[in-house]
């Protein structure tokens, strides 16, 4: 079993839709969680970062973490064509360990 | 632009040649990371520096790979005797001491022919 499983997509939605992107993980030692957005042939861009279970909101984006179920989600409200990208979930162990473990990404297309 | 920069952006080389990539982190970020990303996959951790000290190395980092950060600022990643399986995007990221958020550069795309 992979440490991180991410819905592979691709996902295609109409402009204005609410998008839900999901990841599960198996390592209960993971302490912090991130979502990155990656446009084609570009580096990942940090969108959201959280330590704890619950919701964290930033503009149109909401990250949801459920540590008991080992499940994280990213919701995008009022999706725009400019949101079309690959979304990567990532985890870290915390403490002195600094490497991130990434999911394989979900490719999202928002149609105008 | 004060983000992470990487050079070159794209490198094409023949199998067996050596290549070197450079990463300039965000200024004041003392931690620097290298990742490798292949098509359709997320980035995979290679190695990490705190200042000039290399603190973690992945088992993915074979003997043909070496990374340095001699003055605690920019870093180089060298691949010796390149193989076709080394073709990938090599990503550099940096973070500020005490914080876990990592900020990525645009990557160097390596093609080994």
Tab-separated table of C-alpha atoms in Angstrom:
chain	number	residue	atom	x	y	z
A	1	UNK	CA	0.000	0.000	0.000
A	2	UNK	CA	1.303	3.433	-0.930
A	3	UNK	CA	1.761	5.868	1.923
A	4	UNK	CA	-0.409	8.393	0.128
A	5	UNK	CA	-3.302	7.695	-2.222
A	6	UNK	CA	-4.835	10.469	-4.303
A	7	UNK	CA	-7.822	10.359	-6.640
A	8	UNK	CA	-6.054	10.348	-10.019
A	9	UNK	CA	-8.688	12.110	-12.092
A	10	UNK	CA	-8.680	13.650	-14.549
A	11	UNK	CA	-11.525	15.789	-13.293
A	12	UNK	CA	-13.459	18.139	-15.548
A	13	UNK	CA	-16.021	20.616	-14.172
A	14	UNK	CA	-17.908	23.654	-15.489
A	15	UNK	CA	-16.872	27.122	-14.390
A	16	UNK	CA	-18.442	28.070	-11.061
A	17	UNK	CA	-18.675	24.502	-9.777
A	18	UNK	CA	-17.488	23.382	-6.352
A	19	UNK	CA	-14.537	21.037	-6.700
A	20	UNK	CA	-13.608	18.377	-4.166
A	21	UNK	CA	-10.131	16.814	-4.271
A	22	UNK	CA	-9.249	13.985	-1.928
A	23	UNK	CA	-6.297	12.086	-0.497
A	24	UNK	CA	-5.882	9.300	2.026
A	25	UNK	CA	-2.743	8.267	3.851
A	26	UNK	CA	-1.615	5.246	5.814
A	27	UNK	CA	1.144	6.592	8.067
A	28	UNK	CA	-0.428	7.819	11.292
A	29	UNK	CA	2.835	9.589	12.143
A	30	UNK	CA	2.185	12.325	9.592
A	31	UNK	CA	1.782	15.611	11.429
A	32	UNK	CA	1.237	18.341	8.855
A	33	UNK	CA	-0.520	18.534	5.541
A	34	UNK	CA	-0.205	20.657	2.450
A	35	UNK	CA	-1.892	21.196	-0.866
A	36	UNK	CA	0.089	22.341	-3.876
A	37	UNK	CA	-1.078	23.463	-7.302
A	38	UNK	CA	1.086	22.705	-10.304
A	39	UNK	CA	0.557	24.154	-13.744
A	40	UNK	CA	1.925	22.246	-16.696
A	41	UNK	CA	5.739	22.282	-16.818
A	42	UNK	CA	5.961	24.538	-13.745
A	43	UNK	CA	7.026	23.944	-10.152
A	44	UNK	CA	4.425	23.221	-7.441
A	45	UNK	CA	2.892	26.273	-5.776
A	46	UNK	CA	1.905	26.051	-2.103
A	47	UNK	CA	-1.831	26.646	-1.626
A	48	UNK	CA	-2.707	25.510	1.880
A	49	UNK	CA	-0.904	24.237	4.949
A	50	UNK	CA	-2.303	22.877	8.190
A	51	UNK	CA	-1.297	20.902	11.248
A	52	UNK	CA	-4.568	19.928	12.781
A	53	UNK	CA	-7.831	18.174	12.086
A	54	UNK	CA	-10.642	20.463	10.986
A	55	UNK	CA	-11.129	23.032	8.291
A	56	UNK	CA	-8.884	25.847	7.150
A	57	UNK	CA	-10.170	28.430	4.722
A	58	UNK	CA	-8.295	30.797	2.425
A	59	UNK	CA	-10.408	32.680	-0.065
A	60	UNK	CA	-12.076	30.191	-2.398
A	61	UNK	CA	-10.054	27.299	-1.000
A	62	UNK	CA	-10.869	25.150	2.041
A	63	UNK	CA	-8.607	22.385	3.313
A	64	UNK	CA	-10.214	19.717	5.454
A	65	UNK	CA	-8.219	17.261	7.552
A	66	UNK	CA	-9.531	14.213	9.402
A	67	UNK	CA	-6.608	12.613	11.215
A	68	UNK	CA	-8.735	9.832	12.707
A	69	UNK	CA	-9.753	8.701	9.223
A	70	UNK	CA	-6.388	9.652	7.668
A	71	UNK	CA	-8.156	11.681	5.049
A	72	UNK	CA	-7.643	15.172	3.650
A	73	UNK	CA	-9.643	17.166	1.136
A	74	UNK	CA	-9.346	20.415	-0.755
A	75	UNK	CA	-12.510	22.239	-1.778
A	76	UNK	CA	-12.485	24.951	-4.419
A	77	UNK	CA	-15.541	27.189	-4.551
A	78	UNK	CA	-16.611	29.148	-7.613
A	79	UNK	CA	-14.000	27.377	-9.729
A	80	UNK	CA	-12.377	29.355	-12.533
A	81	UNK	CA	-10.644	28.272	-15.746
A	82	UNK	CA	-7.414	29.574	-14.178
A	83	UNK	CA	-7.786	26.829	-11.528
A	84	UNK	CA	-7.090	24.246	-14.244
A	85	UNK	CA	-3.947	22.511	-13.005
A	86	UNK	CA	-2.724	19.423	-11.203
A	87	UNK	CA	-3.350	19.448	-7.452
A	88	UNK	CA	-0.928	17.605	-5.197
A	89	UNK	CA	-1.507	16.632	-1.583
A	90	UNK	CA	1.570	16.313	0.616
A	91	UNK	CA	2.399	15.218	4.121
A	92	UNK	CA	5.239	15.680	6.546
A	93	UNK	CA	6.298	13.886	9.714
A	94	UNK	CA	7.291	16.973	11.659
A	95	UNK	CA	10.099	17.244	14.172
A	96	UNK	CA	13.525	16.963	12.594
A	97	UNK	CA	12.207	15.088	9.538
A	98	UNK	CA	11.710	17.593	6.746
A	99	UNK	CA	10.891	15.632	3.635
A	100	UNK	CA	7.419	15.834	2.147
A	101	UNK	CA	5.587	12.784	0.824
A	102	UNK	CA	3.379	13.619	-2.144
A	103	UNK	CA	0.363	12.061	-3.763
A	104	UNK	CA	0.499	11.489	-7.504
A	105	UNK	CA	-1.762	14.458	-8.222
A	106	UNK	CA	-5.249	15.074	-9.580
A	107	UNK	CA	-5.525	16.875	-12.898
A	108	UNK	CA	-8.374	19.393	-12.876
A	109	UNK	CA	-9.874	21.156	-15.868
A	110	UNK	CA	-12.411	23.936	-15.348
A	111	UNK	CA	-14.374	24.534	-18.524
A	112	UNK	CA	-15.497	28.104	-19.346
B	1	UNK	CA	11.437	38.072	-8.399
B	2	UNK	CA	12.393	36.772	-4.951
B	3	UNK	CA	11.277	33.164	-5.398
B	4	UNK	CA	13.365	30.026	-5.769
B	5	UNK	CA	15.273	30.013	-9.050
B	6	UNK	CA	16.741	27.063	-10.913
B	7	UNK	CA	19.097	26.843	-13.842
B	8	UNK	CA	19.068	25.619	-16.479
B	9	UNK	CA	15.353	25.208	-17.075
B	10	UNK	CA	15.869	22.435	-19.553
B	11	UNK	CA	18.857	20.188	-20.187
B	12	UNK	CA	19.249	17.614	-22.924
B	13	UNK	CA	22.204	15.291	-22.596
B	14	UNK	CA	23.456	12.034	-23.978
B	15	UNK	CA	23.581	8.923	-21.873
B	16	UNK	CA	26.836	8.692	-19.975
B	17	UNK	CA	27.421	12.434	-19.714
B	18	UNK	CA	27.570	14.352	-16.449
B	19	UNK	CA	25.136	17.171	-15.728
B	20	UNK	CA	24.938	19.799	-13.009
B	21	UNK	CA	21.934	21.842	-11.932
B	22	UNK	CA	21.865	24.943	-9.782
B	23	UNK	CA	19.277	26.138	-7.278
B	24	UNK	CA	19.113	29.559	-5.627
B	25	UNK	CA	16.701	29.496	-2.675
B	26	UNK	CA	14.616	32.341	-1.333
B	27	UNK	CA	17.005	34.603	0.525
B	28	UNK	CA	16.986	34.034	4.321
B	29	UNK	CA	15.691	30.476	3.827
B	30	UNK	CA	18.270	28.262	5.481
B	31	UNK	CA	16.736	24.950	4.409
B	32	UNK	CA	16.986	23.668	0.858
B	33	UNK	CA	15.498	20.517	-0.661
B	34	UNK	CA	15.870	18.571	-3.874
B	35	UNK	CA	13.052	16.481	-5.326
B	36	UNK	CA	12.605	14.525	-8.543
B	37	UNK	CA	9.314	14.328	-10.414
B	38	UNK	CA	8.464	11.999	-13.278
B	39	UNK	CA	5.480	12.346	-15.561
B	40	UNK	CA	2.172	11.684	-13.839
B	41	UNK	CA	3.747	11.369	-10.392
B	42	UNK	CA	4.212	13.654	-7.432
B	43	UNK	CA	7.665	14.890	-6.456
B	44	UNK	CA	9.914	12.409	-4.649
B	45	UNK	CA	12.335	13.600	-2.007
B	46	UNK	CA	16.046	13.300	-2.785
B	47	UNK	CA	17.970	15.265	-0.187
B	48	UNK	CA	17.828	18.208	2.201
B	49	UNK	CA	20.285	20.806	3.537
B	50	UNK	CA	20.182	22.953	6.597
B	51	UNK	CA	22.639	25.734	5.869
B	52	UNK	CA	25.632	23.890	4.355
B	53	UNK	CA	24.994	20.573	6.122
B	54	UNK	CA	23.333	17.771	4.166
B	55	UNK	CA	21.020	16.234	6.777
B	56	UNK	CA	18.848	13.736	4.903
B	57	UNK	CA	19.386	11.628	1.817
B	58	UNK	CA	16.835	9.399	0.167
B	59	UNK	CA	17.693	5.901	-0.990
B	60	UNK	CA	16.726	7.272	-4.419
B	61	UNK	CA	19.958	9.253	-4.343
B	62	UNK	CA	22.311	6.710	-5.875
B	63	UNK	CA	26.098	7.008	-5.871
B	64	UNK	CA	25.896	8.789	-9.219
B	65	UNK	CA	24.093	11.708	-7.586
B	66	UNK	CA	25.804	14.302	-5.432
B	67	UNK	CA	24.499	17.525	-3.978
B	68	UNK	CA	26.336	20.385	-2.372
B	69	UNK	CA	25.562	23.649	-0.694
B	70	UNK	CA	29.037	24.943	0.088
B	71	UNK	CA	28.265	28.342	1.581
B	72	UNK	CA	24.760	27.708	2.771
B	73	UNK	CA	23.263	29.719	-0.073
B	74	UNK	CA	22.865	28.184	-3.554
B	75	UNK	CA	23.037	24.442	-4.117
B	76	UNK	CA	24.145	22.219	-6.977
B	77	UNK	CA	22.941	18.746	-7.896
B	78	UNK	CA	25.268	16.706	-10.096
B	79	UNK	CA	24.388	13.485	-11.871
B	80	UNK	CA	27.311	11.486	-13.180
B	81	UNK	CA	27.097	8.979	-16.022
B	82	UNK	CA	23.499	9.833	-16.775
B	83	UNK	CA	21.068	7.070	-17.682
B	84	UNK	CA	17.779	7.294	-19.552
B	85	UNK	CA	15.966	6.584	-16.293
B	86	UNK	CA	17.313	9.864	-14.928
B	87	UNK	CA	15.040	11.781	-17.300
B	88	UNK	CA	12.726	13.747	-15.018
B	89	UNK	CA	11.973	17.185	-13.615
B	90	UNK	CA	14.395	18.090	-10.829
B	91	UNK	CA	12.791	20.444	-8.344
B	92	UNK	CA	14.376	22.553	-5.673
B	93	UNK	CA	12.496	23.975	-2.687
B	94	UNK	CA	13.414	26.091	0.291
B	95	UNK	CA	11.957	26.848	3.692
B	96	UNK	CA	12.594	29.184	6.578
B	97	UNK	CA	14.024	27.804	9.796
B	98	UNK	CA	11.310	26.611	12.151
B	99	UNK	CA	8.651	26.453	9.455
B	100	UNK	CA	7.547	23.447	7.449
B	101	UNK	CA	6.179	25.215	4.374
B	102	UNK	CA	8.348	24.490	1.345
B	103	UNK	CA	8.430	26.798	-1.671
B	104	UNK	CA	9.392	25.290	-4.979
B	105	UNK	CA	11.311	26.623	-7.930
B	106	UNK	CA	10.297	26.139	-11.575
B	107	UNK	CA	12.383	22.991	-11.937
B	108	UNK	CA	15.020	21.746	-14.344
B	109	UNK	CA	13.723	19.302	-16.913
B	110	UNK	CA	16.373	16.718	-17.790
B	111	UNK	CA	16.134	14.641	-20.949
B	112	UNK	CA	18.689	11.872	-21.393
B	113	UNK	CA	18.902	10.567	-24.958
